[in-house]
Coordinates of C-alpha atoms and ligand atoms in Angstrom, one line a residue:
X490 CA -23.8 -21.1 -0.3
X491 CA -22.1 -18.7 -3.0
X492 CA -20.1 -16.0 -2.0
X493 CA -20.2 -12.5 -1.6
X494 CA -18.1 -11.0 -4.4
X495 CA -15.3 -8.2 -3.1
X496 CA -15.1 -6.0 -5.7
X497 CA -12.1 -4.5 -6.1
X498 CA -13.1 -1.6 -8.7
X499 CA -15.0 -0.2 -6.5
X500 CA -13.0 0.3 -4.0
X501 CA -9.9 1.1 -6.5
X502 CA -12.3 3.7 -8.0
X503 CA -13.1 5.1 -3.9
X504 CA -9.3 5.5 -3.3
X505 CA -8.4 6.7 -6.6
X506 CA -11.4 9.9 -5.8
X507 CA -10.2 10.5 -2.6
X508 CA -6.4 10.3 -3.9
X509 CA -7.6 12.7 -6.9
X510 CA -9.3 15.2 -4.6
X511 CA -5.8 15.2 -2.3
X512 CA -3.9 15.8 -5.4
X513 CA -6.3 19.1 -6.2
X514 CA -5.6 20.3 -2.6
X515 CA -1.7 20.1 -2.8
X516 CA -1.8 21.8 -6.3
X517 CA -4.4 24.4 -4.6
X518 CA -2.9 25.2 -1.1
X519 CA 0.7 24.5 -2.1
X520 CA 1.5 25.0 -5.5
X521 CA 2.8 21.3 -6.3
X522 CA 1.4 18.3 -7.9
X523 CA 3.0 14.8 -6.6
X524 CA 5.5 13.2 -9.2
X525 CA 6.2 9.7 -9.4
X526 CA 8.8 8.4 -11.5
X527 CA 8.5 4.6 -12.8
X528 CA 11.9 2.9 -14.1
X529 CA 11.8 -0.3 -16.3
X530 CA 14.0 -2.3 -17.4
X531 CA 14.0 -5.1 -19.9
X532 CA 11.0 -6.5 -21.6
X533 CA 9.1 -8.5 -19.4
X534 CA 5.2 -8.5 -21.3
X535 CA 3.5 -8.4 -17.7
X536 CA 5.9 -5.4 -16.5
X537 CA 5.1 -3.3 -19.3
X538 CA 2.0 -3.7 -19.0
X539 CA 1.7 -3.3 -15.1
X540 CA 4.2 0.1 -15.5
X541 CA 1.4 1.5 -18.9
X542 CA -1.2 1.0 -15.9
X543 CA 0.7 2.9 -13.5
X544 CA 1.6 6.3 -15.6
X545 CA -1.8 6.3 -16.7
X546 CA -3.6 6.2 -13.5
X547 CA -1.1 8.5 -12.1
X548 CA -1.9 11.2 -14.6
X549 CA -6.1 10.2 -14.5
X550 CA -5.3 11.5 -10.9
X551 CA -3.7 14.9 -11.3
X552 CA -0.1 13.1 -10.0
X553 CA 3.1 14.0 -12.5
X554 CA 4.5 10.6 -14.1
X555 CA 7.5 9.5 -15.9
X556 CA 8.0 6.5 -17.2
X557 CA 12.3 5.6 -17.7
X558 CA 12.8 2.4 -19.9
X559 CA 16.5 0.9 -20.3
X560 CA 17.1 -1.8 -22.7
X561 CA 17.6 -5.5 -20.8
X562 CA 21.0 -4.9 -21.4
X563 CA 21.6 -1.5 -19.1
X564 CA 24.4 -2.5 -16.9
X565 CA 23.8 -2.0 -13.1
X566 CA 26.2 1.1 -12.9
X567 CA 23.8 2.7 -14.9
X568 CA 20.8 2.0 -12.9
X569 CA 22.4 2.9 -9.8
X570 CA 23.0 6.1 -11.7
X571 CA 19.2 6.7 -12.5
X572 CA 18.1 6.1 -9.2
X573 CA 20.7 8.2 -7.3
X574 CA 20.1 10.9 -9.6
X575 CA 16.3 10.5 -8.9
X576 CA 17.4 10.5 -5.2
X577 CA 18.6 13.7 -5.4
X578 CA 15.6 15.5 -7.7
X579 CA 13.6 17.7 -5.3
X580 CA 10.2 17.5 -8.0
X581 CA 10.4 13.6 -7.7
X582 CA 8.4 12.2 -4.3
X583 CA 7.4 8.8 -5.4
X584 CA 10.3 6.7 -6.9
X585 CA 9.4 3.0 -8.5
X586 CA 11.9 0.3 -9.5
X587 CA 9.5 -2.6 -11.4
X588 CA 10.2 -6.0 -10.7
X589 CA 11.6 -8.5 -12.3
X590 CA 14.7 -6.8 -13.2
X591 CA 17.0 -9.1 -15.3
X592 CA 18.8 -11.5 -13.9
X593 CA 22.4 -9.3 -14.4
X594 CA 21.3 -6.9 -12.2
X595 CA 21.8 -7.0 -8.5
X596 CA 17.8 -6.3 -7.2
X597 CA 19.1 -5.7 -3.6
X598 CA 21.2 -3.1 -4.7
X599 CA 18.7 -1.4 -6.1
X600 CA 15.8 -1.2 -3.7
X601 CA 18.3 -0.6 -0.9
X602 CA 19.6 2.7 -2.6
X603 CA 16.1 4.1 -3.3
X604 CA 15.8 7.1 -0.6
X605 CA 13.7 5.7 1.8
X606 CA 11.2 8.4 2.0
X607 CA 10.6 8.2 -2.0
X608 CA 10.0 4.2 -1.5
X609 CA 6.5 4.1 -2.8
X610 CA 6.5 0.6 -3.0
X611 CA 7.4 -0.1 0.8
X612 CA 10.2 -2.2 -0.1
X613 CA 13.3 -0.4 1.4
X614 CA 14.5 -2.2 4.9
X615 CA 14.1 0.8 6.6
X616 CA 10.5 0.9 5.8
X617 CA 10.0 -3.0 6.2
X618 CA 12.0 -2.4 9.4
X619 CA 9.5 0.6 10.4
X620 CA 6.2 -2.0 9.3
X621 CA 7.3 -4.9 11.5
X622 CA 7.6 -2.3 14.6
X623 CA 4.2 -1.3 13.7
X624 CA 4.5 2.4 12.8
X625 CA 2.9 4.5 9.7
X626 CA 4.9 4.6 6.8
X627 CA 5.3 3.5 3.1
X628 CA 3.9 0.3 3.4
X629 CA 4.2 -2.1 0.3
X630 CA 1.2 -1.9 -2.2
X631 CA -0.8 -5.4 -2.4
X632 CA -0.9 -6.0 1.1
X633 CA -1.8 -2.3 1.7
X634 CA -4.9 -2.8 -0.9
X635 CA -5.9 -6.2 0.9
X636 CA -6.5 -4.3 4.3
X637 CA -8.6 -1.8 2.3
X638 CA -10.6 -4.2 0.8
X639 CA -11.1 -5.9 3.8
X640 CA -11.8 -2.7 6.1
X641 CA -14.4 -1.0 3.2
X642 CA -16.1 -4.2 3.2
X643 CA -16.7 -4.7 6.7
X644 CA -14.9 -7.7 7.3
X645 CA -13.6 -7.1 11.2
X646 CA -10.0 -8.6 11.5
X647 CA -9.2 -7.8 15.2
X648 CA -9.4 -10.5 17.0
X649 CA -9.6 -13.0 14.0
X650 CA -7.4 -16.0 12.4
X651 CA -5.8 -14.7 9.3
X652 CA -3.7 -17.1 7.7
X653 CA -1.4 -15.8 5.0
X654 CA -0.4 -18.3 2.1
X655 CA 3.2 -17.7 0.8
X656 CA 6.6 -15.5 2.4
X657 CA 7.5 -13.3 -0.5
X658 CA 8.7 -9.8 0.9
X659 CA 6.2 -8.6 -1.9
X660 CA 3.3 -9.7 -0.2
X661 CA 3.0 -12.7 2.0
X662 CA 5.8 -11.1 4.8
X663 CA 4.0 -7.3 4.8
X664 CA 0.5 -8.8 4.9
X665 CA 1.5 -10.7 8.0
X666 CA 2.4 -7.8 10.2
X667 CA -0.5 -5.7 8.8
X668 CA -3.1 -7.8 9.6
X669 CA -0.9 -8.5 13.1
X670 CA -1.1 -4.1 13.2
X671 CA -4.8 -4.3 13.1
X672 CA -4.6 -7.6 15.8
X673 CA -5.5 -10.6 14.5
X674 CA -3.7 -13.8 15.1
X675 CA -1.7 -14.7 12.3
X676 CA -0.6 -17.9 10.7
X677 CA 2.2 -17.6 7.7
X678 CA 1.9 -20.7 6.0
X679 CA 4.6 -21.9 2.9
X680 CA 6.0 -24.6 0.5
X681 CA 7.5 -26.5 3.3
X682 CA 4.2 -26.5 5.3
X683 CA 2.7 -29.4 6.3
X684 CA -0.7 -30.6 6.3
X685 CA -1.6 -27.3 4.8
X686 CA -4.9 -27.6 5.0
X687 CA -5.5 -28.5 8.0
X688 CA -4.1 -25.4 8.8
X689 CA -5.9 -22.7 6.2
X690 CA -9.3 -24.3 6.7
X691 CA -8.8 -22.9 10.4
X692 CA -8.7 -19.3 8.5
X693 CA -11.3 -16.8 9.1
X694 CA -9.3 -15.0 6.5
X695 CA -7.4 -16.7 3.8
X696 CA -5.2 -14.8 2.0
X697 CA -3.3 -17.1 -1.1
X698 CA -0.1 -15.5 -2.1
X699 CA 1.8 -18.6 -3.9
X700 CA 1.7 -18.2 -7.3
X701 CA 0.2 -21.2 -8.8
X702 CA -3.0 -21.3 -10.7
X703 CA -6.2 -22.5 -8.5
X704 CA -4.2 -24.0 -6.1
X705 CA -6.5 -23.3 -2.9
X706 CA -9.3 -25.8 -3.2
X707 CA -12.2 -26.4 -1.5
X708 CA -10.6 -28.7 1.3
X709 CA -7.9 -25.6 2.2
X710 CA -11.4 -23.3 2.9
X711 CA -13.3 -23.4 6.3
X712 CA -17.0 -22.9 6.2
X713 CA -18.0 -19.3 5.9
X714 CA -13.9 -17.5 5.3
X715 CA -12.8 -14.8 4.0
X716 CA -10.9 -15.7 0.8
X717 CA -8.6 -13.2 -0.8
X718 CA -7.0 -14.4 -4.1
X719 CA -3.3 -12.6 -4.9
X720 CA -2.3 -14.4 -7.6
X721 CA -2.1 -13.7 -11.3
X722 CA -1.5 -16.5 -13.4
X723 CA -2.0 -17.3 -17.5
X724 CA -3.6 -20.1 -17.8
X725 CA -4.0 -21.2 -21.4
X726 CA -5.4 -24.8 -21.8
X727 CA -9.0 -25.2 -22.1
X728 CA -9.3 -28.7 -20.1
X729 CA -7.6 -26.6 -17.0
X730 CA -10.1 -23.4 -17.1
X731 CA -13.3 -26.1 -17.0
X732 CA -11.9 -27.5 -13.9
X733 CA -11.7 -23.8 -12.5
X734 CA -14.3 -22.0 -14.0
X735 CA -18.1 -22.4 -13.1
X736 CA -20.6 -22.7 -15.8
X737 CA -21.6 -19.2 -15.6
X738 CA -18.3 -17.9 -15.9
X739 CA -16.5 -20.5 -18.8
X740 CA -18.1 -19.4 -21.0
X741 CA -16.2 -15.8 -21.3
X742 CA -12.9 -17.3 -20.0
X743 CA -13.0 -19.8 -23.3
X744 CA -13.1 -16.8 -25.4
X745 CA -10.0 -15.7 -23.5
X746 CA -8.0 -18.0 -24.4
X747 CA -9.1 -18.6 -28.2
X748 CA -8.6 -14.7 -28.4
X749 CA -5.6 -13.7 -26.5
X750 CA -3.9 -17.8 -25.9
X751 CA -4.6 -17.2 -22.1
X752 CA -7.3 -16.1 -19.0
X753 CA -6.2 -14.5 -16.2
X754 CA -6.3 -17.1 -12.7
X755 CA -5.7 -16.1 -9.4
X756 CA -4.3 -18.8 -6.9
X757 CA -7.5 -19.9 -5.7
X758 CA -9.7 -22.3 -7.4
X759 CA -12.7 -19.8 -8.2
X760 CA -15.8 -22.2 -8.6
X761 CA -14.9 -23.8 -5.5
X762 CA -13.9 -20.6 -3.0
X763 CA -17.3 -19.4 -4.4
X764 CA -18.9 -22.3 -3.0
X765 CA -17.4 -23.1 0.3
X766 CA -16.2 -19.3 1.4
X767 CA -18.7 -16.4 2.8
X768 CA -16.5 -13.6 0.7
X769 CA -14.3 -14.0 -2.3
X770 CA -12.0 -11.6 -3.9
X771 CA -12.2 -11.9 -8.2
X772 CA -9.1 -12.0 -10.4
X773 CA -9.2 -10.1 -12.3
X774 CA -11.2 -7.5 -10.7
X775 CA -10.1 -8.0 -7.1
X776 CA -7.1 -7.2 -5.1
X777 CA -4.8 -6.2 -8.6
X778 CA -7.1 -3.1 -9.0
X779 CA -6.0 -1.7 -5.9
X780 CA -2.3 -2.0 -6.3
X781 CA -2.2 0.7 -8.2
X782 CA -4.7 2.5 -6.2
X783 CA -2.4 2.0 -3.2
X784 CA 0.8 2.9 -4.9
X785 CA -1.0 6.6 -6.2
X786 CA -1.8 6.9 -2.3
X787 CA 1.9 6.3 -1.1
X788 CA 3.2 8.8 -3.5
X789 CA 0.3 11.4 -2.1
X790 CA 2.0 10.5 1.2
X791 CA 5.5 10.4 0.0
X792 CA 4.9 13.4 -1.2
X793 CA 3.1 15.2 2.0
X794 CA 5.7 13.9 4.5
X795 CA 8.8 14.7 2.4
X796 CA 7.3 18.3 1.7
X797 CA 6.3 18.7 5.1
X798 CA 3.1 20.1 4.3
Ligands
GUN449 N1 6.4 -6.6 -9.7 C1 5.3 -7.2 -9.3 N2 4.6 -6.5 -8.3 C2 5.4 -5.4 -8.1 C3 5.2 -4.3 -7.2 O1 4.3 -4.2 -6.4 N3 6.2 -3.4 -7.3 C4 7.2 -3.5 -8.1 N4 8.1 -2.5 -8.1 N5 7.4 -4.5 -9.0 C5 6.5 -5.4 -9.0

């Protein structure tokens, strides 16, 4: 068997219309375009370039960007400056802290004092608080853009075994009590799991949220499951790619690495999830696309709510 791919362009691209066409009505009807304000700090490569993807979308989209970069060596005072000053701008609806932030500064801080109704990432308590008791809100991002995916692709999940794959309150935490919101029964699995997979291979949706390169293999898939990769990891030695890669595909990820040192892995072994699953998510080209997607949709409703319009 070899999967159906889940295309997450597509369905980035869907969102993003529909987002762009809200945007035109809020300018039309009320006078305002939605602005979402980005803050980076430090130098982390994949930030920057996660944060250039972000502002651009945003303004491909009609929504007002900007994008506030501190050195690595902006002392938190500062940053709690930015933000509170943020807090209290009426034009900003969407406010976005990007993570990592270096190792000096006090993350929880942070994300705590972001206004709860400018929290386009979902990350606030009061919004994880308002998730887990299964109301509508700002919900985080990736696991927002996981339920699209599966929902536009007709993949039912009431009813179904979802088993999530890593307890980051990024992803793995907020995709649990989504896919519990739209009732199916849910296993978080972890590092200190055991027998993992004899517990995954019971998924009817897999969703791998760990962080390391291909590590879902063939014996963590049942027969016919829905397989959703979240990971993005470099992997830059060629010996590694030719156990992941299929022939078809190798090819292109070789030239990866000779150009740019590395090609992009999620945390599922591709050749083999294309063999042993029924629908497979790509990276790149899967559930990353719609990220960003989902964050331009949270500001829309940032903004809306906030506005009251
Ligand atoms: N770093 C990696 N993913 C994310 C995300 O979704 N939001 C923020 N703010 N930082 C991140």
């Amino acid at each position: 068997m070899s999967a159906r791919i889940l295309s997450g362009k597509t369905i980035a691209e869907a969102i993003k219309s529909e987002v762009a066409a809200e945007v035109a009505g809020l300018k039309e009807v009320h006078g305002f375009s939605p602005c979402l304000v980005v803050v980076r700090v430090g130098e982390d490569p994949a930030s920057a370039v996660y944060v250039g993807s972000k502002v651009r979308t945003a303004e491909e989209l009609g929504i007002v960007s900007e994008h506030l970069h501190f050195d690595a060596d902006t002392s938190q005072e500062k940053i709690v400056e930015v933000v509170t000053e943020l807090n209290e701008r009426h034009d900003v609806d969407g406010i976005l802290v990007q993570l990592p932030l270096p190792k000096h500064i006090d993350e929880r801080e942070i994300l705590e004092l972001i206004d709860p109704e400018k929290d386009v990432d979902g990350f606030h308590p009061i919004n994880t608080g308002r998730l887990m008791q299964g109301y509508e809100g700002l919900v985080p991002c990736t696991p927002a853009g996981v339920i699209e995916i599966l929902k536009r692709s007709d993949i039912d999940i009431a009813g179904k075994h979802a088993v999530v794959v890593g307890r980051s309150n990024i992803v793995g935490k907020p995709m649990a009590m989504l896919l519990l919101k739209e009732s199916a029964t849910v296993t978080i699995c972890h590092s200190r799991t055991k027998d993992l997979p004899s517990i995954t291979r019971q998924a009817d949706i897999l969703v791998a949220a760990i962080g390391r390169a291909g590590f879902i293999r063939s014996e963590h898939i049942g027969e016919g499951a829905t397989v959703i990769d979240v990971g993005i990891n470099n992997v830059s030695d060629v010996e590694r790619a030719g156990e992941l890669f299929s022939n078809e595909e190798i090819e292109k990820r070789l030239t990866a690495i000779e150009n740019r040192g590395f090609t992009l892995v999620g945390d599922v072994n591709p050749r083999e999830a294309m063999e042993k699953s029924a629908n497979f998510t790509p990276v790149p080209g899967g559930v990353g696309l719609l990220t960003v997607a989902m964050l331009m949709k949270n500001t829309v409703v940032a903004a809306t709510i906030r506005r009251g319009v």
